[in-house]
């Protein structure tokens, strides 16, 4: 049963100055629409509705102008109203929701946001969500760029670490040109760690979330030389560090997950760490952070894929999590506390975000989106 109809703005019809972009964080899908700045710029959503009725229609948007902006709303070609999109500050990585009840007809409907004379525009549109049945919102990944699909010339909330004096062993590419087994599990890109010589490498992402219980999962592939250490890591959530080993699986992908992480300090840090004597190849893709209540709404897509393709799933039990925490050495704990050794992934200065790498998710958005 369909509960929600979700249409991504980057897949909508665009007119005038409207264009797609990826230069901010935490959007859904593969991007968003910006430069709604010139008269007649439009985002046109084409949706199929099951029955004639009034429906709550939610637009997800960002407004970093530090003042309210507006666009005109049209339904099936007729003017509906002018929508005022408020701002929560100068942070373009922070998304908000605006909901309006609209009368829609059975079958095809056209919902558009348009920059007309007298409108101020200049907001970014992520998606539209239409609630057609009572139920919870679709599951939303709380991590930014968890599928690594963003253009690599733009930055993300992932940051990398390697020891002083060592070249980075981290990158993002498709790996699909000459050796298909190196391809991502989904989409066009995945992250990788590799160096022919001895190396240590990590990537991490810190996200502010409401306190509660969360699940983390990812697809990983560890091949060639076995690493000394290779693990999924959860830290800075209000409890002891939790580690989940990434088994060496040859040419195959492996689904790893850490379940029921209780966040008590309003933040969680998700990452991957590898220590290798050299020659270890690690691929990482489809990393997700889901609130437990939302993860339960629908079966994990990763779990379904694992069953269909007979791929093993590794889940950290509570006992294993506690053991991993007890085995953390002072040196390993200090590894990520040395701020001089932590660097954001290099990107052009023009792509730098409007704020730091920890982006709070508003509770109001979280309640509706998730998120």
GROMACS .gro file of C-alpha atoms in nm:
model
  371
    1UNK     CA    1   0.000   0.000   0.000
    2UNK     CA    2   0.142   0.340  -0.102
    3UNK     CA    3   0.149   0.582   0.191
    4UNK     CA    4   0.352   0.863   0.037
    5UNK     CA    5   0.430   0.988  -0.310
    6UNK     CA    6   0.779   1.138  -0.320
    7UNK     CA    7   0.911   1.331  -0.619
    8UNK     CA    8   1.271   1.457  -0.618
    9UNK     CA    9   1.320   1.810  -0.749
   10UNK     CA   10   1.622   1.709  -0.958
   11UNK     CA   11   1.390   1.477  -1.156
   12UNK     CA   12   1.124   1.743  -1.209
   13UNK     CA   13   1.079   1.955  -1.522
   14UNK     CA   14   1.277   2.280  -1.490
   15UNK     CA   15   1.220   2.610  -1.667
   16UNK     CA   16   1.422   2.929  -1.697
   17UNK     CA   17   1.712   2.982  -1.459
   18UNK     CA   18   1.625   2.678  -1.242
   19UNK     CA   19   1.897   2.411  -1.244
   20UNK     CA   20   2.014   2.110  -1.046
   21UNK     CA   21   2.306   2.119  -0.804
   22UNK     CA   22   2.486   1.917  -0.534
   23UNK     CA   23   2.693   2.185  -0.360
   24UNK     CA   24   2.519   2.157  -0.019
   25UNK     CA   25   2.466   1.870   0.224
   26UNK     CA   26   2.187   1.644   0.350
   27UNK     CA   27   1.965   1.662   0.042
   28UNK     CA   28   1.769   1.352  -0.051
   29UNK     CA   29   1.802   1.174  -0.383
   30UNK     CA   30   2.089   1.280  -0.610
   31UNK     CA   31   2.067   1.657  -0.577
   32UNK     CA   32   1.836   1.956  -0.552
   33UNK     CA   33   1.722   2.257  -0.756
   34UNK     CA   34   1.860   2.609  -0.712
   35UNK     CA   35   1.888   2.946  -0.894
   36UNK     CA   36   1.514   3.013  -0.879
   37UNK     CA   37   1.615   3.375  -0.927
   38UNK     CA   38   1.478   3.497  -1.261
   39UNK     CA   39   1.118   3.559  -1.361
   40UNK     CA   40   0.953   3.244  -1.502
   41UNK     CA   41   1.200   3.006  -1.335
   42UNK     CA   42   0.998   2.697  -1.236
   43UNK     CA   43   1.012   2.353  -1.076
   44UNK     CA   44   0.727   2.139  -1.211
   45UNK     CA   45   0.637   1.815  -1.029
   46UNK     CA   46   0.428   1.564  -1.225
   47UNK     CA   47   0.248   1.329  -0.983
   48UNK     CA   48  -0.006   1.050  -1.019
   49UNK     CA   49  -0.280   1.064  -0.752
   50UNK     CA   50  -0.498   0.760  -0.662
   51UNK     CA   51  -0.825   0.947  -0.590
   52UNK     CA   52  -0.971   1.298  -0.602
   53UNK     CA   53  -0.927   1.454  -0.256
   54UNK     CA   54  -0.740   1.710  -0.048
   55UNK     CA   55  -0.385   1.598   0.031
   56UNK     CA   56  -0.109   1.734   0.257
   57UNK     CA   57   0.173   1.832   0.020
   58UNK     CA   58   0.512   1.899   0.178
   59UNK     CA   59   0.794   2.088   0.007
   60UNK     CA   60   1.144   2.033   0.146
   61UNK     CA   61   1.356   2.345   0.095
   62UNK     CA   62   1.659   2.537   0.217
   63UNK     CA   63   1.675   2.913   0.267
   64UNK     CA   64   2.013   3.046   0.379
   65UNK     CA   65   1.926   3.408   0.299
   66UNK     CA   66   1.852   3.492   0.665
   67UNK     CA   67   1.517   3.635   0.557
   68UNK     CA   68   1.187   3.497   0.429
   69UNK     CA   69   1.163   3.441   0.052
   70UNK     CA   70   0.859   3.350  -0.158
   71UNK     CA   71   0.746   3.170  -0.473
   72UNK     CA   72   0.406   3.123  -0.630
   73UNK     CA   73   0.238   2.782  -0.617
   74UNK     CA   74   0.037   2.652  -0.912
   75UNK     CA   75  -0.176   2.335  -0.927
   76UNK     CA   76  -0.268   2.202  -1.271
   77UNK     CA   77  -0.187   2.539  -1.424
   78UNK     CA   78  -0.401   2.747  -1.185
   79UNK     CA   79  -0.253   2.986  -0.931
   80UNK     CA   80  -0.305   2.850  -0.578
   81UNK     CA   81  -0.119   3.089  -0.347
   82UNK     CA   82   0.208   3.262  -0.268
   83UNK     CA   83   0.421   3.053  -0.032
   84UNK     CA   84   0.652   3.224   0.216
   85UNK     CA   85   0.962   3.014   0.285
   86UNK     CA   86   1.111   3.117   0.619
   87UNK     CA   87   1.482   3.109   0.697
   88UNK     CA   88   1.652   2.961   1.004
   89UNK     CA   89   1.978   3.147   0.938
   90UNK     CA   90   2.264   3.151   0.692
   91UNK     CA   91   2.314   2.776   0.668
   92UNK     CA   92   2.223   2.634   0.325
   93UNK     CA   93   2.283   2.279   0.454
   94UNK     CA   94   1.981   2.302   0.684
   95UNK     CA   95   1.656   2.185   0.523
   96UNK     CA   96   1.302   2.277   0.631
   97UNK     CA   97   0.951   2.161   0.545
   98UNK     CA   98   0.652   2.362   0.429
   99UNK     CA   99   0.317   2.179   0.413
  100UNK     CA  100   0.002   2.292   0.232
  101UNK     CA  101  -0.327   2.103   0.183
  102UNK     CA  102  -0.404   2.091  -0.190
  103UNK     CA  103  -0.710   1.972  -0.383
  104UNK     CA  104  -0.580   1.713  -0.631
  105UNK     CA  105  -0.766   1.509  -0.888
  106UNK     CA  106  -0.743   1.138  -0.960
  107UNK     CA  107  -0.470   1.068  -1.212
  108UNK     CA  108  -0.200   1.305  -1.334
  109UNK     CA  109  -0.149   1.636  -1.151
  110UNK     CA  110   0.103   1.913  -1.209
  111UNK     CA  111   0.233   2.097  -0.903
  112UNK     CA  112   0.474   2.380  -0.971
  113UNK     CA  113   0.668   2.646  -0.783
  114UNK     CA  114   0.725   2.952  -0.999
  115UNK     CA  115   0.923   3.273  -0.977
  116UNK     CA  116   0.678   3.541  -1.095
  117UNK     CA  117   0.705   3.919  -1.097
  118UNK     CA  118   0.697   4.030  -0.735
  119UNK     CA  119   0.840   3.704  -0.598
  120UNK     CA  120   1.177   3.706  -0.421
  121UNK     CA  121   1.276   3.343  -0.502
  122UNK     CA  122   1.636   3.244  -0.426
  123UNK     CA  123   1.562   2.925  -0.231
  124UNK     CA  124   1.666   2.563  -0.296
  125UNK     CA  125   1.406   2.289  -0.347
  126UNK     CA  126   1.487   1.928  -0.253
  127UNK     CA  127   1.163   1.734  -0.309
  128UNK     CA  128   0.787   1.722  -0.270
  129UNK     CA  129   0.613   1.460  -0.055
  130UNK     CA  130   0.239   1.389  -0.076
  131UNK     CA  131   0.070   1.193   0.200
  132UNK     CA  132  -0.196   0.972   0.041
  133UNK     CA  133  -0.259   0.733   0.334
  134UNK     CA  134  -0.214   0.757   0.709
  135UNK     CA  135   0.124   0.627   0.815
  136UNK     CA  136   0.479   0.724   0.897
  137UNK     CA  137   0.703   0.911   0.654
  138UNK     CA  138   0.943   0.717   0.432
  139UNK     CA  139   1.275   0.612   0.579
  140UNK     CA  140   1.544   0.879   0.538
  141UNK     CA  141   1.918   0.831   0.569
  142UNK     CA  142   2.057   1.079   0.823
  143UNK     CA  143   2.408   1.072   0.674
  144UNK     CA  144   2.519   1.316   0.409
  145UNK     CA  145   2.638   1.157   0.083
  146UNK     CA  146   2.621   0.807   0.227
  147UNK     CA  147   2.621   0.662  -0.125
  148UNK     CA  148   2.923   0.874  -0.233
  149UNK     CA  149   2.738   0.979  -0.548
  150UNK     CA  150   2.802   1.353  -0.513
  151UNK     CA  151   3.033   1.513  -0.769
  152UNK     CA  152   3.385   1.475  -0.626
  153UNK     CA  153   3.463   1.842  -0.701
  154UNK     CA  154   3.216   1.928  -0.421
  155UNK     CA  155   3.267   1.856  -0.053
  156UNK     CA  156   3.055   1.659   0.189
  157UNK     CA  157   3.019   1.594   0.560
  158UNK     CA  158   3.271   1.307   0.539
  159UNK     CA  159   3.619   1.394   0.669
  160UNK     CA  160   3.930   1.181   0.638
  161UNK     CA  161   4.229   1.102   0.859
  162UNK     CA  162   4.571   0.951   0.797
  163UNK     CA  163   4.896   0.980   0.997
  164UNK     CA  164   5.126   1.278   0.950
  165UNK     CA  165   5.370   1.212   0.667
  166UNK     CA  166   5.152   0.952   0.496
  167UNK     CA  167   4.977   1.017   0.167
  168UNK     CA  168   4.601   0.972   0.180
  169UNK     CA  169   4.488   0.621   0.088
  170UNK     CA  170   4.127   0.736   0.041
  171UNK     CA  171   3.930   0.828  -0.268
  172UNK     CA  172   3.595   0.809  -0.448
  173UNK     CA  173   3.546   0.680  -0.802
  174UNK     CA  174   3.340   0.435  -1.007
  175UNK     CA  175   3.602   0.167  -1.060
  176UNK     CA  176   3.389   0.046  -1.349
  177UNK     CA  177   3.604   0.128  -1.651
  178UNK     CA  178   3.837  -0.169  -1.685
  179UNK     CA  179   3.753  -0.400  -1.398
  180UNK     CA  180   3.378  -0.444  -1.334
  181UNK     CA  181   3.434  -0.637  -1.007
  182UNK     CA  182   3.561  -0.308  -0.865
  183UNK     CA  183   3.229  -0.137  -0.938
  184UNK     CA  184   3.001   0.005  -0.665
  185UNK     CA  185   2.723  -0.210  -0.529
  186UNK     CA  186   2.474   0.053  -0.646
  187UNK     CA  187   2.485   0.382  -0.836
  188UNK     CA  188   2.796   0.518  -1.006
  189UNK     CA  189   3.052   0.563  -0.726
  190UNK     CA  190   3.188   0.414  -0.404
  191UNK     CA  191   3.463   0.507  -0.158
  192UNK     CA  192   3.789   0.314  -0.141
  193UNK     CA  193   4.101   0.276   0.075
  194UNK     CA  194   4.418   0.148  -0.091
  195UNK     CA  195   4.796   0.182  -0.082
  196UNK     CA  196   5.063  -0.062  -0.193
  197UNK     CA  197   5.264   0.031   0.116
  198UNK     CA  198   5.170   0.020   0.484
  199UNK     CA  199   4.892   0.263   0.565
  200UNK     CA  200   4.631   0.376   0.815
  201UNK     CA  201   4.319   0.549   0.690
  202UNK     CA  202   3.977   0.650   0.815
  203UNK     CA  203   3.674   0.847   0.709
  204UNK     CA  204   3.416   0.973   0.956
  205UNK     CA  205   3.099   1.177   0.963
  206UNK     CA  206   2.953   1.355   1.264
  207UNK     CA  207   2.579   1.430   1.265
  208UNK     CA  208   2.359   1.601   1.524
  209UNK     CA  209   2.041   1.403   1.588
  210UNK     CA  210   1.768   1.393   1.853
  211UNK     CA  211   1.847   1.151   2.135
  212UNK     CA  212   1.714   0.804   2.065
  213UNK     CA  213   1.806   0.464   1.923
  214UNK     CA  214   1.971   0.426   1.582
  215UNK     CA  215   2.093   0.159   1.341
  216UNK     CA  216   2.397   0.193   1.115
  217UNK     CA  217   2.464  -0.028   0.815
  218UNK     CA  218   2.688  -0.032   0.507
  219UNK     CA  219   2.815  -0.246   0.223
  220UNK     CA  220   3.190  -0.317   0.232
  221UNK     CA  221   3.433  -0.522   0.026
  222UNK     CA  222   3.779  -0.608   0.164
  223UNK     CA  223   4.017  -0.781  -0.076
  224UNK     CA  224   4.382  -0.859  -0.153
  225UNK     CA  225   4.599  -0.835   0.162
  226UNK     CA  226   4.410  -0.889   0.488
  227UNK     CA  227   4.422  -0.574   0.704
  228UNK     CA  228   4.560  -0.567   1.058
  229UNK     CA  229   4.245  -0.377   1.154
  230UNK     CA  230   3.939  -0.310   0.936
  231UNK     CA  231   3.620  -0.196   1.099
  232UNK     CA  232   3.301   0.010   1.102
  233UNK     CA  233   3.311   0.250   1.398
  234UNK     CA  234   3.051   0.433   1.605
  235UNK     CA  235   3.185   0.695   1.849
  236UNK     CA  236   3.089   1.022   2.021
  237UNK     CA  237   2.726   0.922   2.076
  238UNK     CA  238   2.727   0.932   2.458
  239UNK     CA  239   2.862   0.580   2.517
  240UNK     CA  240   3.172   0.365   2.462
  241UNK     CA  241   3.310   0.325   2.112
  242UNK     CA  242   3.146   0.041   1.914
  243UNK     CA  243   3.348  -0.146   1.650
  244UNK     CA  244   3.230  -0.398   1.392
  245UNK     CA  245   3.494  -0.588   1.193
  246UNK     CA  246   3.478  -0.583   0.815
  247UNK     CA  247   3.553  -0.943   0.710
  248UNK     CA  248   3.781  -1.010   0.415
  249UNK     CA  249   3.549  -1.133   0.142
  250UNK     CA  250   3.758  -1.155  -0.174
  251UNK     CA  251   3.568  -1.007  -0.467
  252UNK     CA  252   3.228  -1.000  -0.297
  253UNK     CA  253   3.039  -0.733  -0.106
  254UNK     CA  254   2.952  -0.786   0.262
  255UNK     CA  255   2.671  -0.616   0.453
  256UNK     CA  256   2.775  -0.496   0.801
  257UNK     CA  257   2.557  -0.328   1.058
  258UNK     CA  258   2.553  -0.206   1.416
  259UNK     CA  259   2.209  -0.205   1.573
  260UNK     CA  260   2.039  -0.026   1.863
  261UNK     CA  261   2.292   0.251   1.930
  262UNK     CA  262   2.148   0.465   2.209
  263UNK     CA  263   2.236   0.831   2.147
  264UNK     CA  264   2.226   1.037   2.467
  265UNK     CA  265   2.424   1.350   2.377
  266UNK     CA  266   2.252   1.468   2.060
  267UNK     CA  267   2.524   1.357   1.820
  268UNK     CA  268   2.668   1.044   1.659
  269UNK     CA  269   2.990   0.983   1.466
  270UNK     CA  270   2.997   0.709   1.201
  271UNK     CA  271   3.319   0.600   1.034
  272UNK     CA  272   3.552   0.336   0.893
  273UNK     CA  273   3.912   0.266   0.994
  274UNK     CA  274   4.174   0.043   0.832
  275UNK     CA  275   4.531  -0.036   0.934
  276UNK     CA  276   4.722  -0.238   0.673
  277UNK     CA  277   5.075  -0.363   0.614
  278UNK     CA  278   5.014  -0.272   0.250
  279UNK     CA  279   4.807  -0.392  -0.044
  280UNK     CA  280   4.467  -0.400   0.129
  281UNK     CA  281   4.179  -0.279  -0.087
  282UNK     CA  282   3.862  -0.167   0.089
  283UNK     CA  283   3.545  -0.052  -0.088
  284UNK     CA  284   3.263   0.120   0.101
  285UNK     CA  285   2.915   0.200  -0.031
  286UNK     CA  286   2.552   0.266   0.073
  287UNK     CA  287   2.627   0.378   0.431
  288UNK     CA  288   2.310   0.452   0.627
  289UNK     CA  289   2.215   0.593   0.966
  290UNK     CA  290   1.848   0.529   1.049
  291UNK     CA  291   1.640   0.601   1.356
  292UNK     CA  292   1.512   0.269   1.485
  293UNK     CA  293   1.142   0.359   1.472
  294UNK     CA  294   1.186   0.465   1.110
  295UNK     CA  295   1.401   0.169   1.015
  296UNK     CA  296   1.117  -0.057   1.129
  297UNK     CA  297   0.865   0.105   0.892
  298UNK     CA  298   0.988  -0.095   0.599
  299UNK     CA  299   1.222  -0.393   0.563
  300UNK     CA  300   1.586  -0.299   0.521
  301UNK     CA  301   1.665  -0.279   0.151
  302UNK     CA  302   2.013  -0.402   0.233
  303UNK     CA  303   1.874  -0.710   0.408
  304UNK     CA  304   1.653  -0.789   0.111
  305UNK     CA  305   1.947  -0.757  -0.126
  306UNK     CA  306   2.154  -0.983   0.098
  307UNK     CA  307   1.891  -1.257   0.085
  308UNK     CA  308   1.842  -1.229  -0.291
  309UNK     CA  309   2.213  -1.248  -0.366
  310UNK     CA  310   2.313  -1.486  -0.086
  311UNK     CA  311   2.549  -1.227   0.063
  312UNK     CA  312   2.651  -1.263   0.430
  313UNK     CA  313   2.539  -1.004   0.683
  314UNK     CA  314   2.750  -0.919   0.987
  315UNK     CA  315   2.567  -0.766   1.284
  316UNK     CA  316   2.736  -0.649   1.601
  317UNK     CA  317   2.560  -0.795   1.903
  318UNK     CA  318   2.547  -0.611   2.236
  319UNK     CA  319   2.808  -0.850   2.380
  320UNK     CA  320   3.039  -0.797   2.081
  321UNK     CA  321   2.994  -0.422   2.107
  322UNK     CA  322   3.088  -0.424   2.474
  323UNK     CA  323   3.393  -0.643   2.402
  324UNK     CA  324   3.506  -0.411   2.126
  325UNK     CA  325   3.475  -0.116   2.359
  326UNK     CA  326   3.682  -0.289   2.627
  327UNK     CA  327   3.956  -0.369   2.374
  328UNK     CA  328   4.001  -0.006   2.269
  329UNK     CA  329   4.356   0.098   2.350
  330UNK     CA  330   4.448   0.450   2.467
  331UNK     CA  331   4.646   0.490   2.145
  332UNK     CA  332   4.344   0.400   1.932
  333UNK     CA  333   4.121   0.634   2.132
  334UNK     CA  334   4.373   0.914   2.087
  335UNK     CA  335   4.392   0.849   1.715
  336UNK     CA  336   4.079   1.051   1.640
  337UNK     CA  337   4.121   1.303   1.920
  338UNK     CA  338   4.434   1.453   1.761
  339UNK     CA  339   4.277   1.737   1.566
  340UNK     CA  340   4.603   1.811   1.386
  341UNK     CA  341   4.575   1.473   1.211
  342UNK     CA  342   4.216   1.521   1.095
  343UNK     CA  343   4.152   1.685   0.761
  344UNK     CA  344   3.839   1.750   0.563
  345UNK     CA  345   3.839   1.599   0.217
  346UNK     CA  346   4.001   1.851  -0.014
  347UNK     CA  347   3.762   2.038  -0.239
  348UNK     CA  348   3.768   2.364  -0.432
  349UNK     CA  349   3.722   2.668  -0.209
  350UNK     CA  350   3.415   2.767  -0.406
  351UNK     CA  351   3.247   2.446  -0.293
  352UNK     CA  352   3.303   2.503   0.079
  353UNK     CA  353   2.983   2.492   0.286
  354UNK     CA  354   2.834   2.781   0.477
  355UNK     CA  355   2.909   2.625   0.815
  356UNK     CA  356   3.109   2.359   0.995
  357UNK     CA  357   3.087   1.984   0.942
  358UNK     CA  358   2.836   1.919   1.219
  359UNK     CA  359   2.495   2.015   1.084
  360UNK     CA  360   2.201   1.998   1.324
  361UNK     CA  361   1.878   1.843   1.202
  362UNK     CA  362   1.585   2.044   1.327
  363UNK     CA  363   1.351   1.843   1.548
  364UNK     CA  364   1.054   1.983   1.355
  365UNK     CA  365   1.196   1.852   1.026
  366UNK     CA  366   1.309   1.531   1.189
  367UNK     CA  367   0.960   1.451   1.312
  368UNK     CA  368   0.816   1.496   0.965
  369UNK     CA  369   1.094   1.363   0.749
  370UNK     CA  370   1.219   1.073   0.913
  371UNK     CA  371   1.527   1.180   0.871
   0.00000   0.00000   0.00000
